[in-house]
């Protein structure tokens, strides 16, 4: 009975002193573009989104005006769900910025005000101009007709010549390659990601048109509004690829043990802030900063936890700084902290042959 009590106490001690949380962090492509993006974003996570006002009066076609209503929501929702950023919408926030100031120059001028009021690191300013489209007919493979022809040939059996003749005849009536209606859509989009602190800007201009096919054999032009929606989705995806890293996750240990009971209590307080249903890394950071201050900079656990916070924010420079400080203090988890540092090492740049063509 006594052995069981001691064993359970040891398990509880391990649970209290070192626990893990799932931390999301940015993963950059192994290209020069990816390395440049990593250097630009360093620490950028919360982004305020705004769209340059779109004047519907110059967009003559009714479907274009419907498209105007579609644009803001599509961009906001897509970045909110699929990008690394925490997106805040500036729409209808006249208390922060009047509509007359919603220009690139106005955003630059007021960026620090926006950052202070929204606690944002950057502003995503998107400009969408009137789409252009053209229709034409192009030959397209009908894979269903091809599959049927292959099956007929395979089933020819003994009466092969007659069956092959029938298969050839059917291809005349239902050819494998059929004229099909195509709409080429070009949506001029420019996206600027503006850092609040420095005003430095990363610009993406979409110049590639989208090609939308009708059903195989239907020579009519694809409908304009669904085509615009598809083209917009493709453009947003390209903007995300060039402005936002992918999101990876890692189970990382959070350390809550210290010789000083007051420091230990603050370390545990920080862990509890991120262990519940509504994790709050900001409050966790504040608790760990207090622990670091209480320990007069001598708590390796506080340093390691703060490094993990900056790692999750994509601020690799500060994360590495705190991991190094934790390692220098000689804690028991030096090898583990070194492994975490390796996650932030810049990958070797791969050849981008396709972009050089």
Short mmCIF file of C-alpha atoms in Angstrom, two decimals:
data_model
loop_
_atom_site.label_atom_id
_atom_site.label_comp_id
_atom_site.label_asym_id
_atom_site.label_seq_id
_atom_site.Cartn_x
_atom_site.Cartn_y
_atom_site.Cartn_z
CA UNK A 1 0.00 0.00 0.00
CA UNK A 2 2.84 2.34 0.91
CA UNK A 3 4.66 1.51 -2.37
CA UNK A 4 1.51 2.34 -4.35
CA UNK A 5 1.19 5.71 -2.62
CA UNK A 6 4.82 6.58 -3.36
CA UNK A 7 4.39 5.51 -7.01
CA UNK A 8 1.29 7.65 -7.44
CA UNK A 9 3.06 10.60 -5.81
CA UNK A 10 5.95 10.26 -8.29
CA UNK A 11 3.54 10.17 -11.22
CA UNK A 12 1.82 13.29 -9.90
CA UNK A 13 5.19 15.01 -9.51
CA UNK A 14 6.11 14.26 -13.13
CA UNK A 15 2.72 15.56 -14.30
CA UNK A 16 3.10 18.79 -12.34
CA UNK A 17 6.71 19.56 -13.31
CA UNK A 18 6.53 18.92 -17.05
CA UNK A 19 3.40 18.97 -19.16
CA UNK A 20 2.88 19.48 -22.88
CA UNK A 21 0.62 21.58 -25.05
CA UNK A 22 0.04 21.57 -28.78
CA UNK A 23 1.67 24.66 -30.23
CA UNK A 24 1.01 25.94 -33.74
CA UNK A 25 3.96 27.51 -35.52
CA UNK A 26 4.70 28.79 -39.03
CA UNK A 27 6.38 26.52 -41.58
CA UNK A 28 8.08 28.29 -44.48
CA UNK A 29 8.84 26.76 -47.91
CA UNK A 30 12.43 25.79 -48.69
CA UNK A 31 12.84 28.52 -51.30
CA UNK A 32 14.36 31.97 -51.44
CA UNK A 33 10.82 33.36 -51.41
CA UNK A 34 10.11 31.36 -48.25
CA UNK A 35 13.26 32.61 -46.54
CA UNK A 36 12.46 36.21 -47.47
CA UNK A 37 8.91 35.77 -46.13
CA UNK A 38 10.25 34.39 -42.86
CA UNK A 39 12.57 37.36 -42.46
CA UNK A 40 9.76 39.83 -43.23
CA UNK A 41 7.11 38.27 -40.97
CA UNK A 42 9.32 37.71 -37.93
CA UNK A 43 6.77 38.06 -35.10
CA UNK A 44 3.77 39.01 -37.27
CA UNK A 45 0.70 37.01 -36.25
CA UNK A 46 -2.29 39.33 -35.74
CA UNK A 47 -3.28 41.05 -38.98
CA UNK A 48 -5.97 43.68 -39.59
CA UNK A 49 -7.67 43.21 -42.97
CA UNK A 50 -9.16 45.97 -45.11
CA UNK A 51 -10.29 46.18 -48.72
CA UNK A 52 -9.89 49.25 -50.90
CA UNK A 53 -13.41 50.63 -51.59
CA UNK A 54 -14.82 49.18 -54.82
CA UNK A 55 -16.87 51.63 -56.87
CA UNK A 56 -19.82 49.63 -58.27
CA UNK A 57 -20.86 52.49 -60.59
CA UNK A 58 -17.99 51.77 -62.97
CA UNK A 59 -18.78 48.05 -63.06
CA UNK A 60 -21.47 47.94 -65.70
CA UNK A 61 -22.60 44.29 -65.67
CA UNK A 62 -25.07 43.27 -62.96
CA UNK A 63 -23.05 40.13 -62.16
CA UNK A 64 -19.99 42.30 -61.53
CA UNK A 65 -21.93 44.26 -58.91
CA UNK A 66 -22.90 40.94 -57.30
CA UNK A 67 -19.22 40.05 -57.39
CA UNK A 68 -18.41 43.22 -55.41
CA UNK A 69 -20.62 42.00 -52.59
CA UNK A 70 -18.86 38.64 -52.63
CA UNK A 71 -15.25 39.83 -52.47
CA UNK A 72 -14.74 41.11 -48.89
CA UNK A 73 -16.32 38.10 -47.20
CA UNK A 74 -14.44 35.58 -49.36
CA UNK A 75 -11.04 37.13 -48.65
CA UNK A 76 -11.69 37.54 -44.92
CA UNK A 77 -13.11 34.05 -44.42
CA UNK A 78 -10.39 32.38 -46.45
CA UNK A 79 -7.55 34.07 -44.56
CA UNK A 80 -9.31 33.44 -41.23
CA UNK A 81 -9.65 29.71 -41.88
CA UNK A 82 -6.65 28.80 -43.99
CA UNK A 83 -3.79 31.18 -43.18
CA UNK A 84 -1.34 31.33 -40.28
CA UNK A 85 -2.60 34.80 -39.34
CA UNK A 86 -5.18 35.83 -36.77
CA UNK A 87 -7.34 38.09 -38.94
CA UNK A 88 -9.24 41.14 -37.68
CA UNK A 89 -11.72 42.84 -40.04
CA UNK A 90 -11.53 46.64 -40.30
CA UNK A 91 -14.85 46.75 -42.14
CA UNK A 92 -17.37 49.12 -40.54
CA UNK A 93 -14.80 50.27 -37.97
CA UNK A 94 -15.25 54.01 -38.49
CA UNK A 95 -14.09 54.46 -34.88
CA UNK A 96 -10.65 53.39 -36.07
CA UNK A 97 -10.51 54.62 -39.66
CA UNK A 98 -12.86 56.67 -41.82
CA UNK A 99 -13.65 55.43 -45.34
CA UNK A 100 -11.84 58.38 -46.91
CA UNK A 101 -8.64 57.10 -45.27
CA UNK A 102 -9.00 53.60 -46.75
CA UNK A 103 -6.21 54.04 -49.28
CA UNK A 104 -2.69 52.67 -49.25
CA UNK A 105 -1.37 56.08 -48.19
CA UNK A 106 -4.06 56.42 -45.52
CA UNK A 107 -3.28 52.98 -44.11
CA UNK A 108 0.44 53.77 -43.99
CA UNK A 109 -0.24 57.08 -42.26
CA UNK A 110 -2.58 55.56 -39.66
CA UNK A 111 -0.94 52.16 -39.22
CA UNK A 112 0.34 52.78 -35.67
CA UNK A 113 -3.08 53.99 -34.56
CA UNK A 114 -4.65 50.84 -36.03
CA UNK A 115 -2.00 48.67 -34.40
CA UNK A 116 -2.51 50.25 -30.99
CA UNK A 117 -6.33 50.00 -31.06
CA UNK A 118 -6.47 46.43 -32.40
CA UNK A 119 -3.19 45.11 -30.96
CA UNK A 120 -2.26 44.11 -34.53
CA UNK A 121 1.20 43.40 -35.93
CA UNK A 122 0.41 44.18 -39.57
CA UNK A 123 -2.31 45.30 -41.97
CA UNK A 124 -3.42 43.37 -45.05
CA UNK A 125 -4.58 45.95 -47.61
CA UNK A 126 -6.18 44.43 -50.72
CA UNK A 127 -7.15 46.21 -53.92
CA UNK A 128 -9.46 44.49 -56.45
CA UNK A 129 -10.07 46.07 -59.85
CA UNK A 130 -12.74 45.32 -62.46
CA UNK A 131 -12.43 41.77 -63.82
CA UNK A 132 -11.89 41.02 -67.48
CA UNK A 133 -13.10 37.88 -69.22
CA UNK A 134 -13.32 36.35 -72.66
CA UNK A 135 -15.02 33.25 -74.03
CA UNK A 136 -13.88 30.76 -76.63
CA UNK A 137 -14.22 27.08 -77.56
CA UNK A 138 -11.51 24.52 -76.95
CA UNK A 139 -11.30 20.77 -77.51
CA UNK A 140 -11.47 18.80 -74.27
CA UNK A 141 -11.12 15.10 -73.54
CA UNK A 142 -14.33 13.33 -72.52
CA UNK A 143 -12.96 10.69 -70.15
CA UNK A 144 -16.37 9.08 -69.73
CA UNK A 145 -16.65 8.49 -73.50
CA UNK A 146 -13.05 7.23 -73.52
CA UNK A 147 -13.79 4.77 -70.72
CA UNK A 148 -16.89 3.46 -72.50
CA UNK A 149 -14.92 2.95 -75.72
CA UNK A 150 -12.20 1.02 -73.84
CA UNK A 151 -14.84 -1.20 -72.21
CA UNK A 152 -16.47 -1.92 -75.57
CA UNK A 153 -13.13 -2.92 -77.06
CA UNK A 154 -12.29 -5.08 -74.03
CA UNK A 155 -15.66 -6.85 -74.31
CA UNK A 156 -15.28 -7.59 -78.04
CA UNK A 157 -14.54 -11.32 -77.38
CA UNK A 158 -14.94 -13.78 -80.23
CA UNK A 159 -16.83 -11.44 -82.54
CA UNK A 160 -13.97 -8.99 -82.31
CA UNK A 161 -14.10 -7.48 -85.80
CA UNK A 162 -17.82 -6.66 -85.61
CA UNK A 163 -17.54 -5.27 -82.08
CA UNK A 164 -14.55 -3.12 -83.05
CA UNK A 165 -16.53 -1.79 -85.98
CA UNK A 166 -19.38 -0.88 -83.62
CA UNK A 167 -16.94 0.79 -81.21
CA UNK A 168 -15.47 2.88 -84.02
CA UNK A 169 -18.97 3.82 -85.17
CA UNK A 170 -19.95 4.89 -81.66
CA UNK A 171 -16.91 7.18 -81.47
CA UNK A 172 -18.21 9.02 -84.53
CA UNK A 173 -21.51 9.68 -82.76
CA UNK A 174 -19.92 10.28 -79.35
CA UNK A 175 -16.28 11.37 -79.90
CA UNK A 176 -13.69 11.26 -77.13
CA UNK A 177 -12.51 14.83 -77.79
CA UNK A 178 -15.31 17.39 -77.90
CA UNK A 179 -15.56 21.15 -78.45
CA UNK A 180 -16.17 22.78 -75.05
CA UNK A 181 -16.93 26.32 -73.94
CA UNK A 182 -14.21 28.09 -71.95
CA UNK A 183 -14.13 31.36 -70.04
CA UNK A 184 -10.79 33.01 -69.28
CA UNK A 185 -11.10 35.35 -66.28
CA UNK A 186 -8.55 37.87 -65.10
CA UNK A 187 -9.11 39.66 -61.79
CA UNK A 188 -6.50 42.37 -61.15
CA UNK A 189 -5.65 42.01 -57.43
CA UNK A 190 -2.90 43.64 -55.45
CA UNK A 191 -2.32 42.67 -51.81
CA UNK A 192 -0.01 44.60 -49.51
CA UNK A 193 1.02 43.30 -46.10
CA UNK A 194 2.20 46.31 -44.10
CA UNK A 195 4.13 45.94 -40.84
CA UNK A 196 2.80 48.21 -38.10
CA UNK A 197 6.20 48.85 -36.52
CA UNK A 198 8.28 49.81 -39.55
CA UNK A 199 5.81 50.39 -42.39
CA UNK A 200 7.77 47.88 -44.46
CA UNK A 201 5.53 46.35 -47.13
CA UNK A 202 5.39 42.98 -48.85
CA UNK A 203 3.41 43.21 -52.10
CA UNK A 204 1.74 40.49 -54.14
CA UNK A 205 0.27 41.19 -57.58
CA UNK A 206 -1.90 38.54 -59.24
CA UNK A 207 -1.28 38.46 -62.98
CA UNK A 208 -2.28 34.93 -63.96
CA UNK A 209 -5.78 34.43 -65.46
CA UNK A 210 -8.07 31.59 -64.40
CA UNK A 211 -9.40 29.14 -67.01
CA UNK A 212 -12.93 27.82 -66.38
CA UNK A 213 -14.32 25.02 -68.58
CA UNK A 214 -17.97 24.22 -69.12
CA UNK A 215 -19.17 20.62 -69.03
CA UNK A 216 -17.43 18.57 -71.74
CA UNK A 217 -19.27 19.01 -75.02
CA UNK A 218 -21.18 22.12 -73.90
CA UNK A 219 -19.95 24.89 -76.20
CA UNK A 220 -21.74 27.69 -74.37
CA UNK A 221 -19.65 30.10 -72.28
CA UNK A 222 -19.53 29.23 -68.53
CA UNK A 223 -21.73 31.47 -66.38
CA UNK A 224 -20.04 34.71 -65.37
CA UNK A 225 -20.70 34.85 -61.60
CA UNK A 226 -19.60 31.26 -60.78
CA UNK A 227 -16.56 31.85 -63.00
CA UNK A 228 -15.69 35.03 -61.11
CA UNK A 229 -16.08 33.16 -57.83
CA UNK A 230 -13.73 30.39 -58.99
CA UNK A 231 -11.17 32.90 -60.24
CA UNK A 232 -11.33 34.81 -56.95
CA UNK A 233 -10.77 31.60 -54.96
CA UNK A 234 -7.70 30.82 -57.06
CA UNK A 235 -6.35 34.36 -56.62
CA UNK A 236 -6.86 34.29 -52.84
CA UNK A 237 -5.09 30.94 -52.66
CA UNK A 238 -2.11 32.42 -54.51
CA UNK A 239 -2.02 35.46 -52.21
CA UNK A 240 -2.03 33.16 -49.18
CA UNK A 241 0.75 31.04 -50.62
CA UNK A 242 2.96 34.10 -51.05
CA UNK A 243 2.08 36.03 -47.89
CA UNK A 244 1.34 33.41 -45.24
CA UNK A 245 3.37 30.40 -44.14
CA UNK A 246 1.70 27.04 -43.63
CA UNK A 247 0.66 26.08 -40.11
CA UNK A 248 2.38 23.15 -38.42
CA UNK A 249 1.82 21.91 -34.88
CA UNK A 250 4.10 20.38 -32.30
CA UNK A 251 3.53 18.99 -28.82
CA UNK A 252 5.95 21.02 -26.69
CA UNK A 253 6.73 20.56 -23.01
CA UNK A 254 5.82 23.36 -20.62
CA UNK A 255 7.94 23.40 -17.49
CA UNK A 256 6.41 24.20 -14.11
CA UNK A 257 9.11 23.23 -11.59
CA UNK A 258 11.36 25.60 -9.65
CA UNK A 259 13.09 25.59 -6.27
CA UNK A 260 11.36 28.85 -5.40
CA UNK A 261 7.67 28.12 -4.58
CA UNK A 262 6.59 31.60 -5.78
CA UNK A 263 8.33 31.10 -9.12
CA UNK A 264 6.86 27.62 -9.41
CA UNK A 265 3.36 28.95 -8.77
CA UNK A 266 3.76 31.50 -11.59
CA UNK A 267 5.07 28.82 -13.97
CA UNK A 268 2.04 26.67 -13.22
CA UNK A 269 -0.28 29.68 -13.58
CA UNK A 270 1.09 30.23 -17.09
CA UNK A 271 0.52 26.59 -18.01
CA UNK A 272 -3.06 26.70 -16.75
CA UNK A 273 -3.74 29.70 -19.02
CA UNK A 274 -3.06 27.56 -22.11
CA UNK A 275 -4.32 24.19 -20.90
CA UNK A 276 -8.05 24.97 -20.77
CA UNK A 277 -10.77 25.15 -23.41
CA UNK A 278 -9.90 28.78 -24.25
CA UNK A 279 -6.09 28.92 -24.22
CA UNK A 280 -4.58 32.37 -23.82
CA UNK A 281 -0.89 32.52 -24.63
CA UNK A 282 -0.75 36.24 -23.85
CA UNK A 283 -1.73 35.68 -20.21
CA UNK A 284 0.60 32.69 -20.05
CA UNK A 285 3.43 34.89 -21.30
CA UNK A 286 2.64 37.50 -18.63
CA UNK A 287 2.81 34.85 -15.89
CA UNK A 288 6.11 33.47 -17.18
CA UNK A 289 7.58 36.97 -17.41
CA UNK A 290 6.65 37.47 -13.74
CA UNK A 291 8.30 34.13 -12.94
CA UNK A 292 11.44 35.20 -14.80
CA UNK A 293 11.47 38.51 -12.92
CA UNK A 294 10.85 36.82 -9.54
CA UNK A 295 13.72 34.42 -10.23
CA UNK A 296 15.96 37.35 -11.26
CA UNK A 297 16.56 35.67 -14.61
CA UNK A 298 17.81 32.42 -13.07
CA UNK A 299 14.83 30.15 -13.89
CA UNK A 300 15.63 28.02 -16.92
CA UNK A 301 11.99 26.85 -16.95
CA UNK A 302 10.66 30.43 -17.26
CA UNK A 303 13.12 31.10 -20.09
CA UNK A 304 12.15 27.89 -21.91
CA UNK A 305 8.43 28.62 -21.60
CA UNK A 306 8.89 32.17 -22.88
CA UNK A 307 10.88 30.76 -25.81
CA UNK A 308 7.94 28.47 -26.60
CA UNK A 309 5.59 31.46 -26.56
CA UNK A 310 7.70 33.37 -29.10
CA UNK A 311 8.07 30.17 -31.15
CA UNK A 312 4.28 29.93 -31.42
CA UNK A 313 4.15 33.59 -32.50
CA UNK A 314 6.67 33.01 -35.28
CA UNK A 315 9.22 35.34 -33.65
CA UNK A 316 12.13 32.95 -34.08
CA UNK A 317 14.74 35.55 -33.15
CA UNK A 318 13.36 36.00 -29.63
CA UNK A 319 12.55 32.30 -29.30
CA UNK A 320 16.15 31.33 -30.04
CA UNK A 321 17.37 34.03 -27.62
CA UNK A 322 15.29 32.58 -24.76
CA UNK A 323 16.13 28.96 -25.60
CA UNK A 324 19.83 29.90 -25.55
CA UNK A 325 19.42 31.62 -22.17
CA UNK A 326 17.62 28.56 -20.78
CA UNK A 327 20.38 26.27 -22.05
CA UNK A 328 23.09 28.47 -20.54
CA UNK A 329 21.39 28.18 -17.13
CA UNK A 330 22.08 24.44 -17.27
CA UNK A 331 18.63 22.94 -16.80
CA UNK A 332 17.95 19.21 -17.08
CA UNK A 333 16.29 19.54 -20.52
CA UNK A 334 19.15 21.07 -22.55
CA UNK A 335 19.08 18.40 -25.27
CA UNK A 336 15.32 18.80 -25.69
CA UNK A 337 15.61 22.59 -25.96
CA UNK A 338 18.33 22.21 -28.59
CA UNK A 339 15.97 20.00 -30.62
CA UNK A 340 13.30 22.70 -30.46
CA UNK A 341 15.84 25.24 -31.73
CA UNK A 342 16.45 23.02 -34.75
CA UNK A 343 12.78 23.42 -35.75
CA UNK A 344 13.52 27.10 -36.31
CA UNK A 345 16.66 26.59 -38.37
CA UNK A 346 16.27 27.98 -41.90
CA UNK A 347 15.93 25.12 -44.41
CA UNK A 348 18.38 24.86 -47.30
CA UNK A 349 17.10 26.74 -50.32
CA UNK A 350 15.92 24.45 -53.09
CA UNK A 351 16.36 25.22 -56.74
CA UNK A 352 13.39 27.11 -58.19
CA UNK A 353 13.80 25.94 -61.75
CA UNK A 354 10.16 26.44 -62.66
CA UNK A 355 10.35 30.15 -61.79
CA UNK A 356 13.47 30.68 -63.90
CA UNK A 357 11.89 29.47 -67.13
#
